[in-house]
Coordinates of C-alpha atoms and ligand atoms in Angstrom, one line a residue:
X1329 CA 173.3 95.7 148.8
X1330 CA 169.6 95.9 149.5
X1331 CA 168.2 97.2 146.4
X1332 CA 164.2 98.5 146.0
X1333 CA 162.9 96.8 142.6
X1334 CA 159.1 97.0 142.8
X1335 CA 158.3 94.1 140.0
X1336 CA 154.7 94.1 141.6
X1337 CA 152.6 96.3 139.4
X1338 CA 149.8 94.0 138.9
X1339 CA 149.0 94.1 142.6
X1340 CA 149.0 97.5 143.0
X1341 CA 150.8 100.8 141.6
X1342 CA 152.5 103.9 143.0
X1343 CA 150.2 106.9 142.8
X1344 CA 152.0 109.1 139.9
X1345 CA 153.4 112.7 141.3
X1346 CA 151.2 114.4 138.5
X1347 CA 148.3 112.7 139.9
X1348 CA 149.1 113.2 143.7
X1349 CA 149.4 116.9 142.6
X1350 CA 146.2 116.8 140.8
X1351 CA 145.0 115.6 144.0
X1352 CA 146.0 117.4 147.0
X1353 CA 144.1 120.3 147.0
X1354 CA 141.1 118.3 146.9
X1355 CA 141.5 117.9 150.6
X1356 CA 142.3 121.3 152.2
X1357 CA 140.5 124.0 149.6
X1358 CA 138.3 122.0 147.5
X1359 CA 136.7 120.2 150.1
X1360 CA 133.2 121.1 149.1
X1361 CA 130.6 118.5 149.0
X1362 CA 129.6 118.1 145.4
X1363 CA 125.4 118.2 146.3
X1364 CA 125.8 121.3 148.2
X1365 CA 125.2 124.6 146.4
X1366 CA 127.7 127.0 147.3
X1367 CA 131.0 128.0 146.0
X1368 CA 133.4 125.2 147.0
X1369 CA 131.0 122.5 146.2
X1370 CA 130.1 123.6 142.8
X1371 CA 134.5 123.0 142.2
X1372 CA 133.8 119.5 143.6
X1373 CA 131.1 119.3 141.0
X1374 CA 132.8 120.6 138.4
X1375 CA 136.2 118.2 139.3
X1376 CA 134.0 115.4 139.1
X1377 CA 132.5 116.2 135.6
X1378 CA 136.1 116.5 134.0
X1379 CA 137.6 113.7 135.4
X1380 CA 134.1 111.7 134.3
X1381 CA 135.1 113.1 131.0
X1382 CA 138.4 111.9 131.1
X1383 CA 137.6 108.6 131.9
X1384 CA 135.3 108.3 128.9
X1385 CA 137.7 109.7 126.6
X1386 CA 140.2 106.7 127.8
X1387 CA 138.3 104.2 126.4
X1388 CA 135.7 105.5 124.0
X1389 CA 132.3 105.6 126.5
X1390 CA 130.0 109.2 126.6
X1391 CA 130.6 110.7 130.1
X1392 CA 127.0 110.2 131.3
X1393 CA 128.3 106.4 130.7
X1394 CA 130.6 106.3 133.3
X1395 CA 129.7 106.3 137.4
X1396 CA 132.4 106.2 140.1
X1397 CA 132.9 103.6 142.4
X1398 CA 135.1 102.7 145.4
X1399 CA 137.1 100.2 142.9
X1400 CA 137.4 97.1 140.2
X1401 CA 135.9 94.6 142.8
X1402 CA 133.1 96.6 143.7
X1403 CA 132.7 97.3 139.8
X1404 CA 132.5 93.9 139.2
X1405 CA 130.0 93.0 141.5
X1406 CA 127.7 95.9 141.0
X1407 CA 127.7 94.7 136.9
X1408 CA 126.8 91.2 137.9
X1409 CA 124.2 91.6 140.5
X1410 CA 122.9 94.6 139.4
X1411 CA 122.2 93.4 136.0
X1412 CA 121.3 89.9 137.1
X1413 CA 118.8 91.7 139.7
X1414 CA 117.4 93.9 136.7
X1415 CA 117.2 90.9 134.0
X1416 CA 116.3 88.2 136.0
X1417 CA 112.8 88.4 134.4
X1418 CA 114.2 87.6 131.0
X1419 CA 116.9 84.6 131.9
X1420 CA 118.8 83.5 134.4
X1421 CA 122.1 82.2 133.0
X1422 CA 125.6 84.0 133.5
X1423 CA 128.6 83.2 131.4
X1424 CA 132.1 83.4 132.4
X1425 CA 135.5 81.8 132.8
X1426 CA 137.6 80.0 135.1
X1427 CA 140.4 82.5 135.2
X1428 CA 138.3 85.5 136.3
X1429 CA 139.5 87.0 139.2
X1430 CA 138.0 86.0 142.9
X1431 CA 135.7 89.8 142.2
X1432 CA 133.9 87.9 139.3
X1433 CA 134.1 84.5 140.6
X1434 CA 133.3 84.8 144.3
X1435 CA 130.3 87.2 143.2
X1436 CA 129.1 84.6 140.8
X1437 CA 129.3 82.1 143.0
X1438 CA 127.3 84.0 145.1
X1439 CA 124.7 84.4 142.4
X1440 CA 124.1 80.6 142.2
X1441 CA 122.7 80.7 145.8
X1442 CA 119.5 82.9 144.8
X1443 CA 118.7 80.9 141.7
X1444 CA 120.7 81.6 138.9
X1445 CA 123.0 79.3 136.7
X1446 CA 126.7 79.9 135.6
X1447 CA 128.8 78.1 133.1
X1448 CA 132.3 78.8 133.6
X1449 CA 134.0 78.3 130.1
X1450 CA 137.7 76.9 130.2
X1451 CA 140.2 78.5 128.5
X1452 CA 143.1 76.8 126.3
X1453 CA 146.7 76.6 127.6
X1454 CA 147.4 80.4 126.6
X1455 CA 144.7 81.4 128.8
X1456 CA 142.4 81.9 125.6
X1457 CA 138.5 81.8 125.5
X1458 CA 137.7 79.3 122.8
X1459 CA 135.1 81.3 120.5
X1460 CA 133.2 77.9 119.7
X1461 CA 133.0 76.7 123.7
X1462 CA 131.7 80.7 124.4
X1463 CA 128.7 80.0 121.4
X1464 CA 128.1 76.4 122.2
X1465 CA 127.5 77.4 125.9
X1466 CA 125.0 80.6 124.8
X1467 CA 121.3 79.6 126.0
X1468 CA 117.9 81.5 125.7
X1469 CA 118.3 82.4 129.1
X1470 CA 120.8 83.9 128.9
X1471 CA 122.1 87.2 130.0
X1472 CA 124.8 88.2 130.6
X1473 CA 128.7 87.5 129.2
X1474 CA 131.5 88.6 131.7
X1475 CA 135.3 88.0 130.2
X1476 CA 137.9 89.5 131.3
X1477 CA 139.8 92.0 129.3
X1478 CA 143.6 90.8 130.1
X1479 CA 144.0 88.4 132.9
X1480 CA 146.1 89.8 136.1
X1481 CA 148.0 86.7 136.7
X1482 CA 149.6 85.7 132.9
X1483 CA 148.5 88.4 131.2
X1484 CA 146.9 86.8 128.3
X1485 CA 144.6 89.0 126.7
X1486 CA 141.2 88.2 125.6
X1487 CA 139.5 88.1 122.0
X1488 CA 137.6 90.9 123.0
X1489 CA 136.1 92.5 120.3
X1490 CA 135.2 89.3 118.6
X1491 CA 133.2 88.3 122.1
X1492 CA 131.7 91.6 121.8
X1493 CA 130.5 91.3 118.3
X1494 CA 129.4 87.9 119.0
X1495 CA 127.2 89.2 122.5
X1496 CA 125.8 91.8 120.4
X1497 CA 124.8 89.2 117.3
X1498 CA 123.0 87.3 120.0
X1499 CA 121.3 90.2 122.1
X1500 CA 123.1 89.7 124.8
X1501 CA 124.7 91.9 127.8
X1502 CA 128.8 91.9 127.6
X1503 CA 130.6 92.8 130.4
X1504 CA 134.6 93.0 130.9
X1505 CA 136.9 92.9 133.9
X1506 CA 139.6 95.7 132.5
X1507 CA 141.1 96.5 135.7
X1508 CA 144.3 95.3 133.9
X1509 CA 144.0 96.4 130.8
X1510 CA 142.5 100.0 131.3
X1511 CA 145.8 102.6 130.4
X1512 CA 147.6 99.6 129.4
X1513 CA 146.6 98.5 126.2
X1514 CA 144.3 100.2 123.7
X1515 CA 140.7 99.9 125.1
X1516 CA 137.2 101.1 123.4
X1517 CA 134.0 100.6 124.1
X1518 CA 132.1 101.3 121.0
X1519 CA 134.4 99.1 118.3
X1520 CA 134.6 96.4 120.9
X1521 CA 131.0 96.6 121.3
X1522 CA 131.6 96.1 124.9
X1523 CA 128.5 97.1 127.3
X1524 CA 129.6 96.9 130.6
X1525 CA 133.5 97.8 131.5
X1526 CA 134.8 97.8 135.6
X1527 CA 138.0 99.7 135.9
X1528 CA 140.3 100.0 138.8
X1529 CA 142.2 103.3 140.3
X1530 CA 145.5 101.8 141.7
X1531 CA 146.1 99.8 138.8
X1532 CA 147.2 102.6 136.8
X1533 CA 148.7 105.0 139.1
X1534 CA 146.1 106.6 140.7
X1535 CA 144.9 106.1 144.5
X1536 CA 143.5 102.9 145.6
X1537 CA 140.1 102.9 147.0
X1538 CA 138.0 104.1 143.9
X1539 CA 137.2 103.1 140.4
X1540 CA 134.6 103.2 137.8
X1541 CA 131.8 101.4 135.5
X1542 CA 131.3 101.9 132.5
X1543 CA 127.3 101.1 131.4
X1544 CA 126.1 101.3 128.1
X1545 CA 123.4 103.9 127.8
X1546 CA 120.3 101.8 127.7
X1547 CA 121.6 98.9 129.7
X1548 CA 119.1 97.6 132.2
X1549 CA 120.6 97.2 135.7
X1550 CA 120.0 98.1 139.2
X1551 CA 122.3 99.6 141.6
X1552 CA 124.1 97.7 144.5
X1553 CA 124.0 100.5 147.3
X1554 CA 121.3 102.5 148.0
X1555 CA 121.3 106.2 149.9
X1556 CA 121.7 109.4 148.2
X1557 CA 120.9 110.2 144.3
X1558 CA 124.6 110.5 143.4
X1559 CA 125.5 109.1 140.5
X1560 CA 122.3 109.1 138.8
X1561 CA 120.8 106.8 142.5
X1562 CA 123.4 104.3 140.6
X1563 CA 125.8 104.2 143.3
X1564 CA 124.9 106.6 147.4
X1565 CA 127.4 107.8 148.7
X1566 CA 129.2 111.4 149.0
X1567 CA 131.3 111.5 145.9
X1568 CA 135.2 111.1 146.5
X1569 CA 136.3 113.8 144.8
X1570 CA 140.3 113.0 145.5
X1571 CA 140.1 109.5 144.6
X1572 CA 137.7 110.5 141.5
X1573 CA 140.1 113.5 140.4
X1574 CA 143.0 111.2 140.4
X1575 CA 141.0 108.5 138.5
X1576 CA 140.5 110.7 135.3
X1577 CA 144.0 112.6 135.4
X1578 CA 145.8 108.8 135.6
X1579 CA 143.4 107.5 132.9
X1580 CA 144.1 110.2 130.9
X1581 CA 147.7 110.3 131.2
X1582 CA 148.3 106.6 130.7
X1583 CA 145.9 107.0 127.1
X1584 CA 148.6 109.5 126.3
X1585 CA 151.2 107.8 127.0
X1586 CA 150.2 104.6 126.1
X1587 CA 151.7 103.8 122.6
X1588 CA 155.4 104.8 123.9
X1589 CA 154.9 103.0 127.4
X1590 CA 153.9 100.4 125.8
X1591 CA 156.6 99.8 123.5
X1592 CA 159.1 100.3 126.5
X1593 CA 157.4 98.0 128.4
X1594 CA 157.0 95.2 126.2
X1595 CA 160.8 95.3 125.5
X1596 CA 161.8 95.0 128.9
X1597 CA 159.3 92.6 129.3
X1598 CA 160.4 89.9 126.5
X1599 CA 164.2 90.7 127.7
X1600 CA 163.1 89.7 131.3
X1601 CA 161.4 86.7 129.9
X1602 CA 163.5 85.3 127.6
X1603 CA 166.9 86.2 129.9
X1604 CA 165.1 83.8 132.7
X1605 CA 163.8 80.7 130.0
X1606 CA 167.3 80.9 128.6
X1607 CA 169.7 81.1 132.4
X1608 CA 166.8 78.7 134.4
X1609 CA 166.7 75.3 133.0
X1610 CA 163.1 73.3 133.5
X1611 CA 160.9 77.0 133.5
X1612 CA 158.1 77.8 131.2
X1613 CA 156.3 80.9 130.7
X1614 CA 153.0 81.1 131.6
X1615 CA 150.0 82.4 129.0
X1616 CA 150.2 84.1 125.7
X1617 CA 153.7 85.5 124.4
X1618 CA 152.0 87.4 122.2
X1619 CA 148.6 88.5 123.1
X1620 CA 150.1 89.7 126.2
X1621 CA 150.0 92.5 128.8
X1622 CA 153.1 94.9 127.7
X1623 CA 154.6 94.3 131.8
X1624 CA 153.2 90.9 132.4
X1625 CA 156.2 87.8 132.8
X1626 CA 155.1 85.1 134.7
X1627 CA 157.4 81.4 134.6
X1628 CA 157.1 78.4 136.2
X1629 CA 160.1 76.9 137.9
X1630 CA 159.6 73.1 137.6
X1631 CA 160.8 71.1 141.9
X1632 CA 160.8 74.5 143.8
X1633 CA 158.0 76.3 146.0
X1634 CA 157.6 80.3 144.6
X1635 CA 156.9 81.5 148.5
X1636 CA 160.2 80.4 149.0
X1637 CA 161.6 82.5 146.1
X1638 CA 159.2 85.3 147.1
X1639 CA 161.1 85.4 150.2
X1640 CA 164.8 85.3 148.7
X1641 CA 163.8 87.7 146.2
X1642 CA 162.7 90.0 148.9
X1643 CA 166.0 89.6 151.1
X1644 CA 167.7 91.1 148.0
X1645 CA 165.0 94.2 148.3
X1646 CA 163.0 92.8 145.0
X1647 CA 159.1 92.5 145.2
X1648 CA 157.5 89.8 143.3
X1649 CA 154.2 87.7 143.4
X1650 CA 153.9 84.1 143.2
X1651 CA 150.7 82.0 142.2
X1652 CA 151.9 79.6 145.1
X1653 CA 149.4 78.1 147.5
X1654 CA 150.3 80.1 150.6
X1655 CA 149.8 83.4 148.7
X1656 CA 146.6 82.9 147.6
X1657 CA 145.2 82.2 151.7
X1658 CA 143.9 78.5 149.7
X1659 CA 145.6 75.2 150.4
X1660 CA 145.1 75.3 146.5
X1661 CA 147.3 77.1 144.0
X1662 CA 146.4 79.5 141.7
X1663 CA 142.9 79.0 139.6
X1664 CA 144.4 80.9 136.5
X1665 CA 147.8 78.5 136.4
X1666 CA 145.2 75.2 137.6
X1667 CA 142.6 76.1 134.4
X1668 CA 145.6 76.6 131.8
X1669 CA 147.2 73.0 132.8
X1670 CA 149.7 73.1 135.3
X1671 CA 149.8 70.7 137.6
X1672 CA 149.4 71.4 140.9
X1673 CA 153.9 71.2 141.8
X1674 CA 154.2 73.6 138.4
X1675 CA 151.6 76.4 139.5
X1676 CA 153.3 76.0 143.0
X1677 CA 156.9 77.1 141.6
X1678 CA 154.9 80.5 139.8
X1679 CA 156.9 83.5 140.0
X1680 CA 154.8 86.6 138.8
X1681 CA 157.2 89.9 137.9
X1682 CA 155.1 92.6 136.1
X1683 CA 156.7 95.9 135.1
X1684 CA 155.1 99.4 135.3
X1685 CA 156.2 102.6 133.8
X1686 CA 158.7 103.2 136.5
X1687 CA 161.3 100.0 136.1
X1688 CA 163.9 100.3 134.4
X1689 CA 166.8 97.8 132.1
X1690 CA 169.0 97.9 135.1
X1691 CA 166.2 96.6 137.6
X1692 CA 165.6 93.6 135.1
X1693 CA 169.3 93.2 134.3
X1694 CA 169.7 92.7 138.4
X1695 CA 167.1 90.2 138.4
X1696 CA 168.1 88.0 135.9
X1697 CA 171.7 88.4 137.3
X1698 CA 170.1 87.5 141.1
X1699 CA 166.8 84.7 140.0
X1700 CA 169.3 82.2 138.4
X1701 CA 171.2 80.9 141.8
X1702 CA 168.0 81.7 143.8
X1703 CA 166.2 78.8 141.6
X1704 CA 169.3 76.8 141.9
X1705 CA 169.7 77.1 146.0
X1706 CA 165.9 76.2 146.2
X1707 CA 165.8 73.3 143.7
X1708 CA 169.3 71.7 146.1
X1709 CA 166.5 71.5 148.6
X1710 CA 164.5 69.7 146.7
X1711 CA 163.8 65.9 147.0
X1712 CA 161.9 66.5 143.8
X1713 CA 164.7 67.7 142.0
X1714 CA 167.3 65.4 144.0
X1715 CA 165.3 62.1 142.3
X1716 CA 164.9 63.4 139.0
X1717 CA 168.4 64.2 138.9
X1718 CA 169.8 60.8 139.9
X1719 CA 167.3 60.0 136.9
Ligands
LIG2127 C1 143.0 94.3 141.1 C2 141.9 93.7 140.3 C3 140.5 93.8 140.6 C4 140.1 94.4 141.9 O1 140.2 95.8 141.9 P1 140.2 96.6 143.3 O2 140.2 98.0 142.9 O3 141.5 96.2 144.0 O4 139.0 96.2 144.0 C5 139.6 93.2 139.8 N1 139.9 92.6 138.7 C6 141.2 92.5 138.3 C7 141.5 91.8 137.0 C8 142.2 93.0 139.0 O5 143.5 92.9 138.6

């Protein structure tokens, strides 16, 4: 039987049929360009303004607060550089984490080349800022906080609003990565007292290719590509009105829906976990049970290799991720399992499943019937194992 179980959802998502319906005639009728002044291009305009709208209203911003962009990564990096670019006469010290995704960290990285310094805070073995590290590492130069919202790997979800009250005690700039997080768990701006927010399109069902920021009115930043004055001159570029229409009806679906899917999601989830911890000996879930993504499940098989399982898993017609060191293009595996505490053969044997409104009981019921002898053929092949066995 080859079977089609999509447990992949933190990579990317199907677009959702009410958004690709939403969508479509954004190519063929409403084509307009939204600068121009006639007919077609004034419903371009007026697209854009709603779905702006929309996005605000999913997490609590002013729509004159939000601006497009061609996704979470380029988010990211507009937030750092742009306000590292516009603050750099008042400091010149970032703080972030080590489980940030490579859009944060590579950027940041980036940033230490032209002169500015970065402290990259641990996190505990849940994945967890420490509050005390976070205020310890605060300087007078400093500028800018960038946390993550909910980690795409484990899941764990950040103490967000008490780094955002503690940013705002110190005067300083707060951004968050909640690409993950954004129509997944509740999310607000103003009693998070976050001032900076990327969000992603094909996280959440809508097309992949464009996403937004969110910048506090007032906020002092520059922009990261210059042209045309769209967007405020905050981000050239002819507007892509499909991507941006689908962007505000997925974000505003997903806020609707969120309580319910969440609830769903969080079942299947702990069934999925706790089916695998209890059928696989010597696995361990990786980051917070609790303070968790509602689709995240991410275990740690002790003696196997997860590209292996990714590969059995997908003979069987099931997609899964692994934070293996062949997946992540690196001769190292995964910074996110490294920076919790795994060793190096434990973040190896990863296997990353995250569920999305459209998986069902049966999908994880077929999984936890197939993953048991899959871990069991690997771990025969295993010197590792073999030894500790004999043990
Ligand atoms: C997917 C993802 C990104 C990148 O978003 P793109 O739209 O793919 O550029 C950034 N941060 C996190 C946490 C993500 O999961």
């Amino acid at each position: 039987m080859k079977t089609k179980i999509y447990m992949d959802n933190a990579a990317t998502t199907p677009v959702r049929e009410e958004v690709l319906a939403e969508v479509l005639p954004y190519f063929r009728e409403h084509y307009g360009n939204a600068s121009s002044v006639y007919a077609i291009a004034k419903e371009s305009k007026k697209a854009m303004e709603q779905a702006r709208k929309q996005v605000a209203d999913a997490i609590g911003a002013k729509p004159e607060e939000i601006y497009f962009t061609a996704g979470g990564s380029e988010s990211d990096n507009m937030a750092l550089r742009g306000v590292a670019e516009a603050m750099s006469s008042k400091g010149n010290h970032i703080i972030t984490t080590k489980i940030e995704h490579h859009a944060i960290l590579h950027t940041c990285q980036y940033l230490e080349k032209h002169g500015f310094e970065v402290t990259y805070l641990d996190v505990d073995e849940m994945g967890k800022v420490r509050m005390e590290e976070l205020e310890k590492a605060i300087r007078p130069e400093t500028i800018l906080i960038s946390v993550m919202f909910a980690n795409n790997e484990i899941g764990t979800i950040q103490p967000i609003a008490q780094i955002g009250a503690l940013a705002k005690e110190k005067g300083i700039y707060f951004h968050t990565d909640a690409v993950q997080a954004v129509g997944h768990v509740p999310v607000n701006v103003e009693e998070m007292q976050i001032d900076l927010l990327s969000m992603s399109g094909h996280k959440l069902g809508a097309p992949k290719g464009i996403g937004a920021i969110y910048i506090r009115k007032g906020v002092k930043i520059s922009p990261l590509i210059f042209g045309g004055a769209q967007e405020k001159k905050m981000r050239a570029g002819t507007e892509n009105i499909p991507g941006i229409v689908g962007l505000g009806k997925a974000a505003e679906l997903a806020v609707a829906e969120l309580e319910q899917t969440r609830e769903r999601l969080t079942a299947l989830r702990d069934k999925l976990i706790h089916g695998i911890l209890e059928k696989i000996p010597y696995s361990r879930l990786n980051g917070d049970p609790v303070d968790r993504l509602p689709g995240n499940c991410n275990i740690s098989f002790a003696y196997i290799e997860g590209e292996s399982m990714l590969l059995l898993l997908d003979a069987l017609g099931i997609a899964a991720s692994s934070g293996s060191a062949c997946t992540s293009g690196s001769l190292d595996p995964s910074h996110v399992l490294l920076a919790i505490g795994l060793p190096h053969e434990e973040a190896h044997g990863s296997l990353r499943l995250t569920l999305d409104r459209e998986n069902t009981e049966e999908e994880v019921d077929f999984v936890l019937e197939k993953l048991p002898a899959i871990v069991q053929r690997l771990r025969e092949m295993s010197p590792l194992y073999e030894d500790m066995m004999k043990k």
